């Protein structure tokens, strides 16, 4: 797979909102892990745990930049994996409470057919996505 050279992925983790209880327990102190598997090395970082202002609406306010080699062909673009964990029992136990992934193929500026520029989509609180025109 031909790569384009050094590419930068910037992740700004503001926080989580309205996290539902998991196994009948409220979210107490969440943290989020970002993974970019499938490249030479696995790139990852984890936010610090937070309970400010409260667990289900925790703020992280962290920024991380990953320098990676991304493919020329968007069909081979990796997925950014996002997993939310909650610290339980005073930090003795960490449980996975949510997971998702984002395809980076639509985030590659050299993808002439499927590129979606940053801030092109508006997200409302209910989760629906609207296109900005």
Short mmCIF file of C-alpha atoms in Angstrom, two decimals:
data_model
loop_
_atom_site.label_atom_id
_atom_site.label_comp_id
_atom_site.label_asym_id
_atom_site.label_seq_id
_atom_site.Cartn_x
_atom_site.Cartn_y
_atom_site.Cartn_z
CA UNK A 1 0.00 0.00 0.00
CA UNK A 2 1.47 3.33 -1.03
CA UNK A 3 1.51 5.92 1.70
CA UNK A 4 1.41 9.67 1.40
CA UNK A 5 4.11 10.43 3.96
CA UNK A 6 3.63 11.99 7.34
CA UNK A 7 0.02 12.91 8.05
CA UNK A 8 -1.36 14.50 11.18
CA UNK A 9 -4.51 13.47 12.99
CA UNK A 10 -5.65 15.97 15.59
CA UNK A 11 -8.13 14.77 18.20
CA UNK A 12 -9.75 17.25 20.55
CA UNK A 13 -11.58 15.46 23.37
CA UNK A 14 -13.96 17.95 24.95
CA UNK A 15 -15.97 15.51 27.05
CA UNK A 16 -18.93 13.15 27.19
CA UNK A 17 -22.58 14.10 27.49
CA UNK A 18 -25.64 12.31 28.85
CA UNK A 19 -24.00 8.92 29.30
CA UNK A 20 -26.60 6.35 30.26
CA UNK A 21 -26.12 4.11 33.30
CA UNK A 22 -24.21 0.90 32.64
CA UNK A 23 -25.24 -2.32 34.44
CA UNK A 24 -27.67 -0.28 36.57
CA UNK A 25 -24.87 1.98 37.87
CA UNK A 26 -24.45 5.63 37.01
CA UNK A 27 -21.28 6.65 35.22
CA UNK A 28 -18.90 7.91 37.89
CA UNK A 29 -15.49 8.75 36.40
CA UNK A 30 -15.24 8.15 32.62
CA UNK A 31 -12.20 8.29 30.37
CA UNK A 32 -11.94 7.80 26.61
CA UNK A 33 -9.33 5.85 24.66
CA UNK A 34 -8.58 6.62 21.00
CA UNK A 35 -6.85 3.90 18.92
CA UNK A 36 -5.65 3.91 15.34
CA UNK A 37 -4.88 0.24 14.63
CA UNK A 38 -3.63 -1.28 11.42
CA UNK A 39 -0.66 0.97 10.81
CA UNK A 40 2.97 -0.03 11.46
CA UNK A 41 2.53 0.69 15.14
CA UNK A 42 -0.77 1.08 16.94
CA UNK A 43 -1.21 4.74 17.80
CA UNK A 44 -3.32 5.45 20.83
CA UNK A 45 -3.93 7.83 23.68
CA UNK A 46 -6.28 7.93 26.64
CA UNK A 47 -7.81 10.96 28.28
CA UNK A 48 -7.55 11.36 32.02
CA UNK A 49 -10.53 10.21 34.07
CA UNK A 50 -12.90 13.02 34.98
CA UNK A 51 -15.98 13.55 37.08
CA UNK A 52 -16.24 17.30 36.53
CA UNK A 53 -18.97 18.60 36.52
CA UNK A 54 -20.43 15.08 37.06
CA UNK A 55 -19.65 11.61 35.72
CA UNK A 56 -22.27 11.33 33.00
CA UNK A 57 -21.31 14.79 31.61
CA UNK A 58 -17.56 14.74 32.28
CA UNK A 59 -15.22 17.28 30.65
CA UNK A 60 -11.74 16.28 29.43
CA UNK A 61 -10.54 19.30 27.43
CA UNK A 62 -7.55 17.47 25.95
CA UNK A 63 -5.87 17.72 22.56
CA UNK A 64 -3.58 15.14 20.99
CA UNK A 65 -1.85 15.09 17.60
CA UNK A 66 -0.83 11.77 16.08
CA UNK A 67 1.76 11.66 13.30
CA UNK A 68 0.94 8.67 11.09
CA UNK A 69 1.49 7.29 7.60
CA UNK A 70 -1.87 7.20 5.80
CA UNK A 71 -2.50 5.44 2.47
CA UNK A 72 -2.93 7.20 -0.86
CA UNK A 73 -5.99 5.10 -1.63
CA UNK A 74 -8.88 6.05 0.71
CA UNK A 75 -10.23 2.49 0.49
CA UNK A 76 -7.36 1.45 2.76
CA UNK A 77 -7.84 4.24 5.29
CA UNK A 78 -7.90 3.00 8.90
CA UNK A 79 -10.74 3.39 11.37
CA UNK A 80 -10.30 5.53 14.47
CA UNK A 81 -11.57 3.41 17.35
CA UNK A 82 -13.10 5.24 20.32
CA UNK A 83 -13.85 3.47 23.59
CA UNK A 84 -15.32 4.91 26.77
CA UNK A 85 -14.40 3.39 30.13
CA UNK A 86 -15.67 4.05 33.63
CA UNK A 87 -13.67 3.68 36.82
CA UNK A 88 -15.60 1.77 39.46
CA UNK A 89 -14.96 0.70 43.04
CA UNK A 90 -12.69 3.65 43.73
CA UNK A 91 -10.53 2.94 40.69
CA UNK A 92 -10.04 -0.78 41.40
CA UNK A 93 -12.13 -1.77 38.38
CA UNK A 94 -12.35 -0.19 34.91
CA UNK A 95 -15.23 -1.29 32.67
CA UNK A 96 -15.93 -0.65 28.99
CA UNK A 97 -19.19 1.33 28.80
CA UNK A 98 -19.30 2.34 25.14
CA UNK A 99 -17.49 2.00 21.82
CA UNK A 100 -17.61 3.33 18.28
CA UNK A 101 -15.32 3.86 15.31
CA UNK A 102 -14.90 6.53 12.65
CA UNK A 103 -13.69 5.80 9.13
CA UNK A 104 -10.90 8.17 8.19
CA UNK A 105 -11.55 7.77 4.45
CA UNK A 106 -13.92 10.77 4.43
CA UNK A 107 -11.36 12.81 6.41
CA UNK A 108 -8.54 12.52 3.84
CA UNK A 109 -8.21 15.77 1.82
CA UNK A 110 -6.80 13.83 -1.16
CA UNK A 111 -10.00 11.73 -1.36
CA UNK A 112 -11.53 13.62 -4.30
CA UNK A 113 -14.85 11.75 -4.21
CA UNK A 114 -15.65 11.32 -0.51
CA UNK A 115 -13.87 14.10 1.40
CA UNK A 116 -16.01 15.89 3.98
CA UNK A 117 -14.35 19.13 5.15
CA UNK A 118 -14.10 19.81 8.90
CA UNK A 119 -17.14 21.48 10.45
CA UNK A 120 -19.25 20.56 7.43
CA UNK A 121 -21.71 18.57 9.53
CA UNK A 122 -23.77 19.97 12.38
CA UNK A 123 -24.67 17.62 15.21
CA UNK A 124 -27.73 18.29 17.31
CA UNK A 125 -28.29 16.99 20.83
CA UNK A 126 -30.63 14.20 19.66
CA UNK A 127 -27.90 12.68 17.48
CA UNK A 128 -29.26 13.57 14.04
CA UNK A 129 -26.75 14.88 11.51
CA UNK A 130 -27.56 17.83 9.25
CA UNK A 131 -25.46 18.95 6.30
CA UNK A 132 -24.45 22.61 6.18
CA UNK A 133 -25.21 24.18 2.83
#
